[in-house]
JSON list of C-alpha atoms in Angstrom, two decimals:
[
{"chain": "S", "resi": 1, "resn": "UNK", "atom": "CA", "xyz": [-1.50, 42.84, -32.56]},
{"chain": "S", "resi": 2, "resn": "UNK", "atom": "CA", "xyz": [-1.10, 40.19, -29.92]},
{"chain": "S", "resi": 3, "resn": "UNK", "atom": "CA", "xyz": [-3.16, 40.55, -26.83]},
{"chain": "S", "resi": 4, "resn": "UNK", "atom": "CA", "xyz": [-1.14, 39.80, -23.59]},
{"chain": "S", "resi": 5, "resn": "UNK", "atom": "CA", "xyz": [-2.55, 39.39, -19.99]},
{"chain": "S", "resi": 6, "resn": "UNK", "atom": "CA", "xyz": [-0.25, 40.08, -17.28]},
{"chain": "S", "resi": 7, "resn": "UNK", "atom": "CA", "xyz": [-1.29, 39.03, -13.65]},
{"chain": "S", "resi": 8, "resn": "UNK", "atom": "CA", "xyz": [1.17, 40.29, -10.91]},
{"chain": "S", "resi": 9, "resn": "UNK", "atom": "CA", "xyz": [0.34, 41.70, -7.58]},
{"chain": "S", "resi": 10, "resn": "UNK", "atom": "CA", "xyz": [3.66, 43.81, -7.59]},
{"chain": "S", "resi": 11, "resn": "UNK", "atom": "CA", "xyz": [2.40, 46.89, -9.16]},
{"chain": "S", "resi": 12, "resn": "UNK", "atom": "CA", "xyz": [5.70, 48.26, -10.08]},
{"chain": "S", "resi": 13, "resn": "UNK", "atom": "CA", "xyz": [6.65, 44.88, -11.82]},
{"chain": "S", "resi": 14, "resn": "UNK", "atom": "CA", "xyz": [3.23, 44.61, -13.39]},
{"chain": "S", "resi": 15, "resn": "UNK", "atom": "CA", "xyz": [3.57, 48.08, -14.88]},
{"chain": "S", "resi": 16, "resn": "UNK", "atom": "CA", "xyz": [6.99, 47.56, -15.94]},
{"chain": "S", "resi": 17, "resn": "UNK", "atom": "CA", "xyz": [6.43, 44.25, -17.86]},
{"chain": "S", "resi": 18, "resn": "UNK", "atom": "CA", "xyz": [3.34, 45.72, -19.59]},
{"chain": "S", "resi": 19, "resn": "UNK", "atom": "CA", "xyz": [5.42, 48.97, -20.53]},
{"chain": "S", "resi": 20, "resn": "UNK", "atom": "CA", "xyz": [8.14, 46.64, -21.98]},
{"chain": "S", "resi": 21, "resn": "UNK", "atom": "CA", "xyz": [5.56, 44.36, -23.87]},
{"chain": "S", "resi": 22, "resn": "UNK", "atom": "CA", "xyz": [3.86, 47.48, -25.39]},
{"chain": "S", "resi": 23, "resn": "UNK", "atom": "CA", "xyz": [7.20, 49.04, -26.77]},
{"chain": "S", "resi": 24, "resn": "UNK", "atom": "CA", "xyz": [7.99, 45.56, -28.29]},
{"chain": "S", "resi": 25, "resn": "UNK", "atom": "CA", "xyz": [4.95, 45.02, -30.52]},
{"chain": "S", "resi": 26, "resn": "UNK", "atom": "CA", "xyz": [2.43, 43.65, -28.22]},
{"chain": "S", "resi": 27, "resn": "UNK", "atom": "CA", "xyz": [-0.73, 45.17, -26.41]},
{"chain": "S", "resi": 28, "resn": "UNK", "atom": "CA", "xyz": [-0.44, 44.16, -22.82]},
{"chain": "S", "resi": 29, "resn": "UNK", "atom": "CA", "xyz": [-3.18, 44.58, -19.94]},
{"chain": "S", "resi": 30, "resn": "UNK", "atom": "CA", "xyz": [-2.17, 44.25, -16.45]},
{"chain": "S", "resi": 31, "resn": "UNK", "atom": "CA", "xyz": [-3.99, 42.95, -13.56]},
{"chain": "S", "resi": 32, "resn": "UNK", "atom": "CA", "xyz": [-3.00, 43.00, -9.74]},
{"chain": "S", "resi": 33, "resn": "UNK", "atom": "CA", "xyz": [-5.11, 39.87, -8.69]},
{"chain": "S", "resi": 34, "resn": "UNK", "atom": "CA", "xyz": [-7.02, 36.83, -10.16]},
{"chain": "S", "resi": 35, "resn": "UNK", "atom": "CA", "xyz": [-10.30, 38.54, -9.77]},
{"chain": "S", "resi": 36, "resn": "UNK", "atom": "CA", "xyz": [-9.39, 41.43, -12.01]},
{"chain": "S", "resi": 37, "resn": "UNK", "atom": "CA", "xyz": [-7.85, 38.79, -14.33]},
{"chain": "S", "resi": 38, "resn": "UNK", "atom": "CA", "xyz": [-11.14, 37.02, -14.67]},
{"chain": "S", "resi": 39, "resn": "UNK", "atom": "CA", "xyz": [-12.92, 40.29, -15.46]},
{"chain": "S", "resi": 40, "resn": "UNK", "atom": "CA", "xyz": [-10.26, 41.06, -18.21]},
{"chain": "S", "resi": 41, "resn": "UNK", "atom": "CA", "xyz": [-10.87, 37.73, -19.78]},
{"chain": "S", "resi": 42, "resn": "UNK", "atom": "CA", "xyz": [-14.57, 38.07, -19.95]},
{"chain": "S", "resi": 43, "resn": "UNK", "atom": "CA", "xyz": [-14.20, 41.48, -21.71]},
{"chain": "S", "resi": 44, "resn": "UNK", "atom": "CA", "xyz": [-11.38, 40.74, -24.14]},
{"chain": "S", "resi": 45, "resn": "UNK", "atom": "CA", "xyz": [-9.83, 37.91, -26.17]},
{"chain": "S", "resi": 46, "resn": "UNK", "atom": "CA", "xyz": [-6.09, 37.47, -25.04]},
{"chain": "S", "resi": 47, "resn": "UNK", "atom": "CA", "xyz": [-3.60, 35.38, -26.90]},
{"chain": "S", "resi": 48, "resn": "UNK", "atom": "CA", "xyz": [-1.13, 34.72, -24.09]},
{"chain": "S", "resi": 49, "resn": "UNK", "atom": "CA", "xyz": [-1.29, 35.00, -20.14]},
{"chain": "S", "resi": 50, "resn": "UNK", "atom": "CA", "xyz": [1.76, 35.74, -17.93]},
{"chain": "S", "resi": 51, "resn": "UNK", "atom": "CA", "xyz": [0.94, 35.10, -14.15]},
{"chain": "S", "resi": 52, "resn": "UNK", "atom": "CA", "xyz": [2.63, 35.12, -10.74]},
{"chain": "S", "resi": 53, "resn": "UNK", "atom": "CA", "xyz": [1.80, 32.15, -8.76]},
{"chain": "S", "resi": 54, "resn": "UNK", "atom": "CA", "xyz": [1.67, 34.07, -5.20]},
{"chain": "S", "resi": 55, "resn": "UNK", "atom": "CA", "xyz": [-1.27, 36.23, -5.74]},
{"chain": "S", "resi": 56, "resn": "UNK", "atom": "CA", "xyz": [-3.69, 37.58, -3.19]},
{"chain": "S", "resi": 57, "resn": "UNK", "atom": "CA", "xyz": [-6.99, 35.54, -2.16]},
{"chain": "S", "resi": 58, "resn": "UNK", "atom": "CA", "xyz": [-6.79, 33.29, -5.39]},
{"chain": "S", "resi": 59, "resn": "UNK", "atom": "CA", "xyz": [-3.41, 31.98, -6.40]},
{"chain": "S", "resi": 60, "resn": "UNK", "atom": "CA", "xyz": [-1.92, 31.40, -9.89]},
{"chain": "S", "resi": 61, "resn": "UNK", "atom": "CA", "xyz": [-2.51, 27.54, -9.83]},
{"chain": "S", "resi": 62, "resn": "UNK", "atom": "CA", "xyz": [-6.16, 27.98, -9.41]},
{"chain": "S", "resi": 63, "resn": "UNK", "atom": "CA", "xyz": [-6.34, 30.74, -11.72]},
{"chain": "S", "resi": 64, "resn": "UNK", "atom": "CA", "xyz": [-4.70, 28.37, -14.47]},
{"chain": "S", "resi": 65, "resn": "UNK", "atom": "CA", "xyz": [-7.10, 25.76, -13.45]},
{"chain": "S", "resi": 66, "resn": "UNK", "atom": "CA", "xyz": [-9.84, 28.03, -14.11]},
{"chain": "S", "resi": 67, "resn": "UNK", "atom": "CA", "xyz": [-8.59, 29.36, -17.34]},
{"chain": "S", "resi": 68, "resn": "UNK", "atom": "CA", "xyz": [-7.92, 25.82, -18.59]},
{"chain": "S", "resi": 69, "resn": "UNK", "atom": "CA", "xyz": [-11.45, 24.75, -17.89]},
{"chain": "S", "resi": 70, "resn": "UNK", "atom": "CA", "xyz": [-12.63, 27.16, -20.34]},
{"chain": "S", "resi": 71, "resn": "UNK", "atom": "CA", "xyz": [-9.80, 27.46, -22.79]},
{"chain": "S", "resi": 72, "resn": "UNK", "atom": "CA", "xyz": [-7.49, 24.57, -23.39]},
{"chain": "S", "resi": 73, "resn": "UNK", "atom": "CA", "xyz": [-5.25, 26.12, -25.73]},
{"chain": "S", "resi": 74, "resn": "UNK", "atom": "CA", "xyz": [-4.09, 29.70, -24.73]},
{"chain": "S", "resi": 75, "resn": "UNK", "atom": "CA", "xyz": [-0.34, 29.73, -23.88]},
{"chain": "S", "resi": 76, "resn": "UNK", "atom": "CA", "xyz": [0.14, 30.51, -20.19]},
{"chain": "S", "resi": 77, "resn": "UNK", "atom": "CA", "xyz": [3.59, 31.20, -18.60]},
{"chain": "S", "resi": 78, "resn": "UNK", "atom": "CA", "xyz": [4.41, 31.50, -14.93]},
{"chain": "S", "resi": 79, "resn": "UNK", "atom": "CA", "xyz": [6.46, 34.43, -13.84]},
{"chain": "S", "resi": 80, "resn": "UNK", "atom": "CA", "xyz": [7.31, 33.67, -10.19]},
{"chain": "S", "resi": 81, "resn": "UNK", "atom": "CA", "xyz": [9.76, 33.92, -7.46]},
{"chain": "S", "resi": 82, "resn": "UNK", "atom": "CA", "xyz": [9.08, 30.19, -6.53]},
{"chain": "S", "resi": 83, "resn": "UNK", "atom": "CA", "xyz": [11.98, 28.01, -7.75]},
{"chain": "S", "resi": 84, "resn": "UNK", "atom": "CA", "xyz": [11.15, 24.79, -6.04]},
{"chain": "S", "resi": 85, "resn": "UNK", "atom": "CA", "xyz": [10.55, 21.54, -8.02]},
{"chain": "S", "resi": 86, "resn": "UNK", "atom": "CA", "xyz": [7.19, 21.21, -6.41]},
{"chain": "S", "resi": 87, "resn": "UNK", "atom": "CA", "xyz": [5.75, 24.47, -7.73]},
{"chain": "S", "resi": 88, "resn": "UNK", "atom": "CA", "xyz": [6.95, 23.45, -11.21]},
{"chain": "S", "resi": 89, "resn": "UNK", "atom": "CA", "xyz": [5.48, 20.11, -11.18]},
{"chain": "S", "resi": 90, "resn": "UNK", "atom": "CA", "xyz": [2.10, 21.62, -10.02]},
{"chain": "S", "resi": 91, "resn": "UNK", "atom": "CA", "xyz": [2.27, 24.43, -12.56]},
{"chain": "S", "resi": 92, "resn": "UNK", "atom": "CA", "xyz": [2.82, 21.99, -15.53]},
{"chain": "S", "resi": 93, "resn": "UNK", "atom": "CA", "xyz": [0.16, 19.59, -14.18]},
{"chain": "S", "resi": 94, "resn": "UNK", "atom": "CA", "xyz": [-2.48, 22.42, -14.00]},
{"chain": "S", "resi": 95, "resn": "UNK", "atom": "CA", "xyz": [-1.69, 23.55, -17.52]},
{"chain": "S", "resi": 96, "resn": "UNK", "atom": "CA", "xyz": [1.13, 26.16, -17.81]},
{"chain": "S", "resi": 97, "resn": "UNK", "atom": "CA", "xyz": [3.29, 25.95, -20.97]},
{"chain": "S", "resi": 98, "resn": "UNK", "atom": "CA", "xyz": [6.35, 27.58, -19.63]},
{"chain": "S", "resi": 99, "resn": "UNK", "atom": "CA", "xyz": [7.93, 28.83, -16.24]},
{"chain": "S", "resi": 100, "resn": "UNK", "atom": "CA", "xyz": [10.46, 31.77, -15.51]},
{"chain": "S", "resi": 101, "resn": "UNK", "atom": "CA", "xyz": [11.85, 32.58, -12.08]},
{"chain": "S", "resi": 102, "resn": "UNK", "atom": "CA", "xyz": [12.27, 36.04, -10.87]},
{"chain": "S", "resi": 103, "resn": "UNK", "atom": "CA", "xyz": [14.17, 38.00, -11.24]},
{"chain": "S", "resi": 104, "resn": "UNK", "atom": "CA", "xyz": [13.46, 37.60, -14.92]},
{"chain": "S", "resi": 105, "resn": "UNK", "atom": "CA", "xyz": [15.31, 38.75, -17.93]},
{"chain": "S", "resi": 106, "resn": "UNK", "atom": "CA", "xyz": [13.06, 40.84, -20.06]},
{"chain": "S", "resi": 107, "resn": "UNK", "atom": "CA", "xyz": [14.73, 40.01, -23.34]},
{"chain": "S", "resi": 108, "resn": "UNK", "atom": "CA", "xyz": [14.39, 36.42, -22.55]},
{"chain": "S", "resi": 109, "resn": "UNK", "atom": "CA", "xyz": [10.80, 36.85, -21.78]},
{"chain": "S", "resi": 110, "resn": "UNK", "atom": "CA", "xyz": [10.23, 38.20, -25.32]},
{"chain": "S", "resi": 111, "resn": "UNK", "atom": "CA", "xyz": [12.05, 35.04, -26.88]},
{"chain": "S", "resi": 112, "resn": "UNK", "atom": "CA", "xyz": [9.63, 32.77, -24.71]},
{"chain": "S", "resi": 113, "resn": "UNK", "atom": "CA", "xyz": [6.48, 34.64, -25.72]},
{"chain": "S", "resi": 114, "resn": "UNK", "atom": "CA", "xyz": [7.40, 34.33, -29.37]},
{"chain": "S", "resi": 115, "resn": "UNK", "atom": "CA", "xyz": [7.87, 30.48, -29.10]},
{"chain": "S", "resi": 116, "resn": "UNK", "atom": "CA", "xyz": [4.74, 30.08, -27.00]},
{"chain": "S", "resi": 117, "resn": "UNK", "atom": "CA", "xyz": [2.88, 32.13, -29.70]},
{"chain": "S", "resi": 118, "resn": "UNK", "atom": "CA", "xyz": [4.28, 30.13, -32.51]},
{"chain": "S", "resi": 119, "resn": "UNK", "atom": "CA", "xyz": [3.45, 26.87, -30.69]},
{"chain": "S", "resi": 120, "resn": "UNK", "atom": "CA", "xyz": [-0.35, 28.12, -30.13]},
{"chain": "S", "resi": 121, "resn": "UNK", "atom": "CA", "xyz": [-0.56, 28.70, -33.84]},
{"chain": "S", "resi": 122, "resn": "UNK", "atom": "CA", "xyz": [0.74, 25.31, -34.79]},
{"chain": "S", "resi": 123, "resn": "UNK", "atom": "CA", "xyz": [-1.41, 23.94, -32.14]},
{"chain": "S", "resi": 124, "resn": "UNK", "atom": "CA", "xyz": [-4.39, 25.79, -33.60]},
{"chain": "S", "resi": 125, "resn": "UNK", "atom": "CA", "xyz": [-3.67, 24.27, -37.23]},
{"chain": "S", "resi": 126, "resn": "UNK", "atom": "CA", "xyz": [-3.23, 20.89, -35.58]},
{"chain": "S", "resi": 127, "resn": "UNK", "atom": "CA", "xyz": [-0.13, 20.04, -37.64]},
{"chain": "S", "resi": 128, "resn": "UNK", "atom": "CA", "xyz": [3.71, 20.68, -37.29]},
{"chain": "S", "resi": 129, "resn": "UNK", "atom": "CA", "xyz": [5.67, 20.77, -40.40]},
{"chain": "S", "resi": 130, "resn": "UNK", "atom": "CA", "xyz": [9.41, 20.64, -40.61]},
{"chain": "S", "resi": 131, "resn": "UNK", "atom": "CA", "xyz": [10.70, 20.27, -44.16]},
{"chain": "S", "resi": 132, "resn": "UNK", "atom": "CA", "xyz": [9.28, 16.64, -45.24]},
{"chain": "S", "resi": 133, "resn": "UNK", "atom": "CA", "xyz": [8.49, 15.77, -41.65]},
{"chain": "S", "resi": 134, "resn": "UNK", "atom": "CA", "xyz": [4.75, 16.26, -40.75]},
{"chain": "S", "resi": 135, "resn": "UNK", "atom": "CA", "xyz": [3.23, 15.66, -37.37]},
{"chain": "S", "resi": 136, "resn": "UNK", "atom": "CA", "xyz": [-0.61, 15.66, -37.21]},
{"chain": "S", "resi": 137, "resn": "UNK", "atom": "CA", "xyz": [-2.07, 16.18, -33.67]},
{"chain": "S", "resi": 138, "resn": "UNK", "atom": "CA", "xyz": [-5.46, 15.14, -34.57]},
{"chain": "S", "resi": 139, "resn": "UNK", "atom": "CA", "xyz": [-4.43, 11.88, -36.03]},
{"chain": "S", "resi": 140, "resn": "UNK", "atom": "CA", "xyz": [-1.17, 11.58, -33.90]},
{"chain": "S", "resi": 141, "resn": "UNK", "atom": "CA", "xyz": [0.82, 10.35, -36.67]},
{"chain": "S", "resi": 142, "resn": "UNK", "atom": "CA", "xyz": [4.15, 11.40, -38.07]},
{"chain": "S", "resi": 143, "resn": "UNK", "atom": "CA", "xyz": [5.24, 11.24, -41.68]},
{"chain": "S", "resi": 144, "resn": "UNK", "atom": "CA", "xyz": [8.55, 11.55, -43.31]},
{"chain": "S", "resi": 145, "resn": "UNK", "atom": "CA", "xyz": [7.53, 12.37, -47.00]},
{"chain": "S", "resi": 146, "resn": "UNK", "atom": "CA", "xyz": [5.08, 9.51, -47.87]},
{"chain": "S", "resi": 147, "resn": "UNK", "atom": "CA", "xyz": [6.36, 7.12, -45.04]},
{"chain": "S", "resi": 148, "resn": "UNK", "atom": "CA", "xyz": [4.72, 6.91, -41.58]},
{"chain": "S", "resi": 149, "resn": "UNK", "atom": "CA", "xyz": [7.01, 6.92, -38.59]},
{"chain": "S", "resi": 150, "resn": "UNK", "atom": "CA", "xyz": [5.65, 4.72, -36.03]},
{"chain": "S", "resi": 151, "resn": "UNK", "atom": "CA", "xyz": [5.61, 6.65, -32.60]},
{"chain": "S", "resi": 152, "resn": "UNK", "atom": "CA", "xyz": [4.21, 5.73, -29.19]},
{"chain": "S", "resi": 153, "resn": "UNK", "atom": "CA", "xyz": [1.97, 8.41, -27.63]},
{"chain": "S", "resi": 154, "resn": "UNK", "atom": "CA", "xyz": [4.87, 9.40, -25.40]},
{"chain": "S", "resi": 155, "resn": "UNK", "atom": "CA", "xyz": [7.56, 9.58, -28.36]},
{"chain": "S", "resi": 156, "resn": "UNK", "atom": "CA", "xyz": [4.94, 11.56, -30.23]},
{"chain": "S", "resi": 157, "resn": "UNK", "atom": "CA", "xyz": [4.49, 14.03, -27.25]},
{"chain": "S", "resi": 158, "resn": "UNK", "atom": "CA", "xyz": [8.18, 14.45, -26.54]},
{"chain": "S", "resi": 159, "resn": "UNK", "atom": "CA", "xyz": [9.01, 15.08, -30.16]},
{"chain": "S", "resi": 160, "resn": "UNK", "atom": "CA", "xyz": [6.15, 17.38, -30.61]},
{"chain": "S", "resi": 161, "resn": "UNK", "atom": "CA", "xyz": [7.45, 19.42, -27.77]},
{"chain": "S", "resi": 162, "resn": "UNK", "atom": "CA", "xyz": [10.98, 19.78, -28.92]},
{"chain": "S", "resi": 163, "resn": "UNK", "atom": "CA", "xyz": [9.90, 20.87, -32.35]},
{"chain": "S", "resi": 164, "resn": "UNK", "atom": "CA", "xyz": [7.56, 23.23, -31.06]},
{"chain": "S", "resi": 165, "resn": "UNK", "atom": "CA", "xyz": [10.53, 25.11, -29.47]},
{"chain": "S", "resi": 166, "resn": "UNK", "atom": "CA", "xyz": [13.47, 24.71, -31.90]},
{"chain": "S", "resi": 167, "resn": "UNK", "atom": "CA", "xyz": [16.99, 25.34, -30.44]},
{"chain": "S", "resi": 168, "resn": "UNK", "atom": "CA", "xyz": [15.43, 25.53, -26.87]},
{"chain": "S", "resi": 169, "resn": "UNK", "atom": "CA", "xyz": [17.18, 23.17, -24.71]},
{"chain": "S", "resi": 170, "resn": "UNK", "atom": "CA", "xyz": [14.78, 21.16, -22.08]},
{"chain": "S", "resi": 171, "resn": "UNK", "atom": "CA", "xyz": [16.28, 19.30, -18.91]},
{"chain": "S", "resi": 172, "resn": "UNK", "atom": "CA", "xyz": [15.33, 15.76, -18.45]},
{"chain": "S", "resi": 173, "resn": "UNK", "atom": "CA", "xyz": [13.46, 17.03, -15.39]},
{"chain": "S", "resi": 174, "resn": "UNK", "atom": "CA", "xyz": [11.33, 19.19, -17.15]},
{"chain": "S", "resi": 175, "resn": "UNK", "atom": "CA", "xyz": [10.24, 16.59, -19.80]},
{"chain": "S", "resi": 176, "resn": "UNK", "atom": "CA", "xyz": [9.69, 14.01, -16.98]},
{"chain": "S", "resi": 177, "resn": "UNK", "atom": "CA", "xyz": [7.54, 16.50, -15.09]},
{"chain": "S", "resi": 178, "resn": "UNK", "atom": "CA", "xyz": [5.26, 17.04, -18.16]},
{"chain": "S", "resi": 179, "resn": "UNK", "atom": "CA", "xyz": [5.07, 13.72, -19.82]},
{"chain": "S", "resi": 180, "resn": "UNK", "atom": "CA", "xyz": [5.28, 11.18, -17.04]},
{"chain": "S", "resi": 181, "resn": "UNK", "atom": "CA", "xyz": [3.16, 10.58, -13.91]},
{"chain": "S", "resi": 182, "resn": "UNK", "atom": "CA", "xyz": [4.04, 12.19, -10.74]},
{"chain": "S", "resi": 183, "resn": "UNK", "atom": "CA", "xyz": [4.32, 8.79, -9.11]},
{"chain": "S", "resi": 184, "resn": "UNK", "atom": "CA", "xyz": [6.41, 7.11, -11.59]},
{"chain": "S", "resi": 185, "resn": "UNK", "atom": "CA", "xyz": [9.43, 5.17, -10.35]},
{"chain": "S", "resi": 186, "resn": "UNK", "atom": "CA", "xyz": [11.35, 6.02, -13.62]},
{"chain": "S", "resi": 187, "resn": "UNK", "atom": "CA", "xyz": [14.38, 8.58, -13.09]},
{"chain": "S", "resi": 188, "resn": "UNK", "atom": "CA", "xyz": [15.40, 11.23, -15.49]},
{"chain": "S", "resi": 189, "resn": "UNK", "atom": "CA", "xyz": [17.73, 9.01, -17.40]},
{"chain": "S", "resi": 190, "resn": "UNK", "atom": "CA", "xyz": [14.49, 7.18, -18.77]},
{"chain": "S", "resi": 191, "resn": "UNK", "atom": "CA", "xyz": [14.36, 10.40, -21.15]},
{"chain": "S", "resi": 192, "resn": "UNK", "atom": "CA", "xyz": [17.56, 9.31, -22.76]},
{"chain": "S", "resi": 193, "resn": "UNK", "atom": "CA", "xyz": [16.07, 5.87, -23.55]},
{"chain": "S", "resi": 194, "resn": "UNK", "atom": "CA", "xyz": [13.33, 7.67, -25.40]},
{"chain": "S", "resi": 195, "resn": "UNK", "atom": "CA", "xyz": [15.62, 9.85, -27.13]},
{"chain": "S", "resi": 196, "resn": "UNK", "atom": "CA", "xyz": [17.67, 7.09, -28.59]},
{"chain": "S", "resi": 197, "resn": "UNK", "atom": "CA", "xyz": [14.63, 5.43, -29.91]},
{"chain": "S", "resi": 198, "resn": "UNK", "atom": "CA", "xyz": [13.50, 8.52, -31.50]},
{"chain": "S", "resi": 199, "resn": "UNK", "atom": "CA", "xyz": [16.92, 9.10, -33.29]},
{"chain": "S", "resi": 200, "resn": "UNK", "atom": "CA", "xyz": [16.64, 5.61, -34.52]},
{"chain": "S", "resi": 201, "resn": "UNK", "atom": "CA", "xyz": [13.19, 6.01, -35.83]},
{"chain": "S", "resi": 202, "resn": "UNK", "atom": "CA", "xyz": [14.30, 9.34, -37.22]},
{"chain": "S", "resi": 203, "resn": "UNK", "atom": "CA", "xyz": [17.61, 8.30, -38.84]},
{"chain": "S", "resi": 204, "resn": "UNK", "atom": "CA", "xyz": [16.51, 9.05, -42.56]},
{"chain": "S", "resi": 205, "resn": "UNK", "atom": "CA", "xyz": [15.38, 12.66, -41.60]},
{"chain": "S", "resi": 206, "resn": "UNK", "atom": "CA", "xyz": [17.66, 15.33, -42.68]},
{"chain": "S", "resi": 207, "resn": "UNK", "atom": "CA", "xyz": [15.28, 18.37, -41.92]},
{"chain": "S", "resi": 208, "resn": "UNK", "atom": "CA", "xyz": [16.21, 18.29, -38.03]},
{"chain": "S", "resi": 209, "resn": "UNK", "atom": "CA", "xyz": [18.11, 16.60, -35.38]},
{"chain": "S", "resi": 210, "resn": "UNK", "atom": "CA", "xyz": [17.65, 15.91, -31.63]},
{"chain": "S", "resi": 211, "resn": "UNK", "atom": "CA", "xyz": [20.72, 17.19, -30.03]},
{"chain": "S", "resi": 212, "resn": "UNK", "atom": "CA", "xyz": [22.02, 16.46, -26.48]},
{"chain": "S", "resi": 213, "resn": "UNK", "atom": "CA", "xyz": [23.07, 19.31, -24.58]},
{"chain": "S", "resi": 214, "resn": "UNK", "atom": "CA", "xyz": [25.65, 17.85, -22.14]},
{"chain": "S", "resi": 215, "resn": "UNK", "atom": "CA", "xyz": [24.95, 18.27, -18.40]},
{"chain": "S", "resi": 216, "resn": "UNK", "atom": "CA", "xyz": [21.43, 19.46, -19.13]},
{"chain": "S", "resi": 217, "resn": "UNK", "atom": "CA", "xyz": [18.83, 17.51, -21.71]},
{"chain": "S", "resi": 218, "resn": "UNK", "atom": "CA", "xyz": [17.84, 17.83, -25.29]},
{"chain": "S", "resi": 219, "resn": "UNK", "atom": "CA", "xyz": [16.86, 20.12, -28.05]},
{"chain": "S", "resi": 220, "resn": "UNK", "atom": "CA", "xyz": [15.88, 19.82, -31.70]},
{"chain": "S", "resi": 221, "resn": "UNK", "atom": "CA", "xyz": [17.99, 21.73, -34.23]},
{"chain": "S", "resi": 222, "resn": "UNK", "atom": "CA", "xyz": [16.63, 22.55, -37.78]},
{"chain": "S", "resi": 223, "resn": "UNK", "atom": "CA", "xyz": [19.01, 21.96, -40.46]}
]
């Protein structure tokens, strides 16, 4: 059973989320602050962390930074009332994998947890396979059958992100925040250029397609 750590200073919300996860196939442990979370992490191995940003004494950003120094691979999801771009950018920079704004939909939370755990499994295996298409994280290579598909570092990262969350749509801004430097002069439409290049390089692939979500961004759809 997957172990999930929930760090939330609202006691009722913390207990409610833990209760919901426990009744849906997970084993959840709740903590009301970062200090308690550190103690829990020392005592038990967790598969995923859900954390608020606005915690007493030590905020969620610092918590994630500390966790990432010890464990680069554990999935971390922010569950927060902060809906500003600055918080989202900072969250992704310190190492969160996903971001949900309160009030949260618990059914959506389950979907995101499932996606994060699948991605973590793929990261542990260091390979992602979709039909005849294989991406190797260690070698940073992509093959369609026996043919290598030449990808730049950023193209590789963008495609790996989309394929790690099939059917999930990512906005151009989300992708820019994660894969471009904060001081870049490029705008969100730069993502369109990369997606066009990827589609061209993957024209022979019949196992998935990169779909434009009009007015939003992009997603990978498996065939």
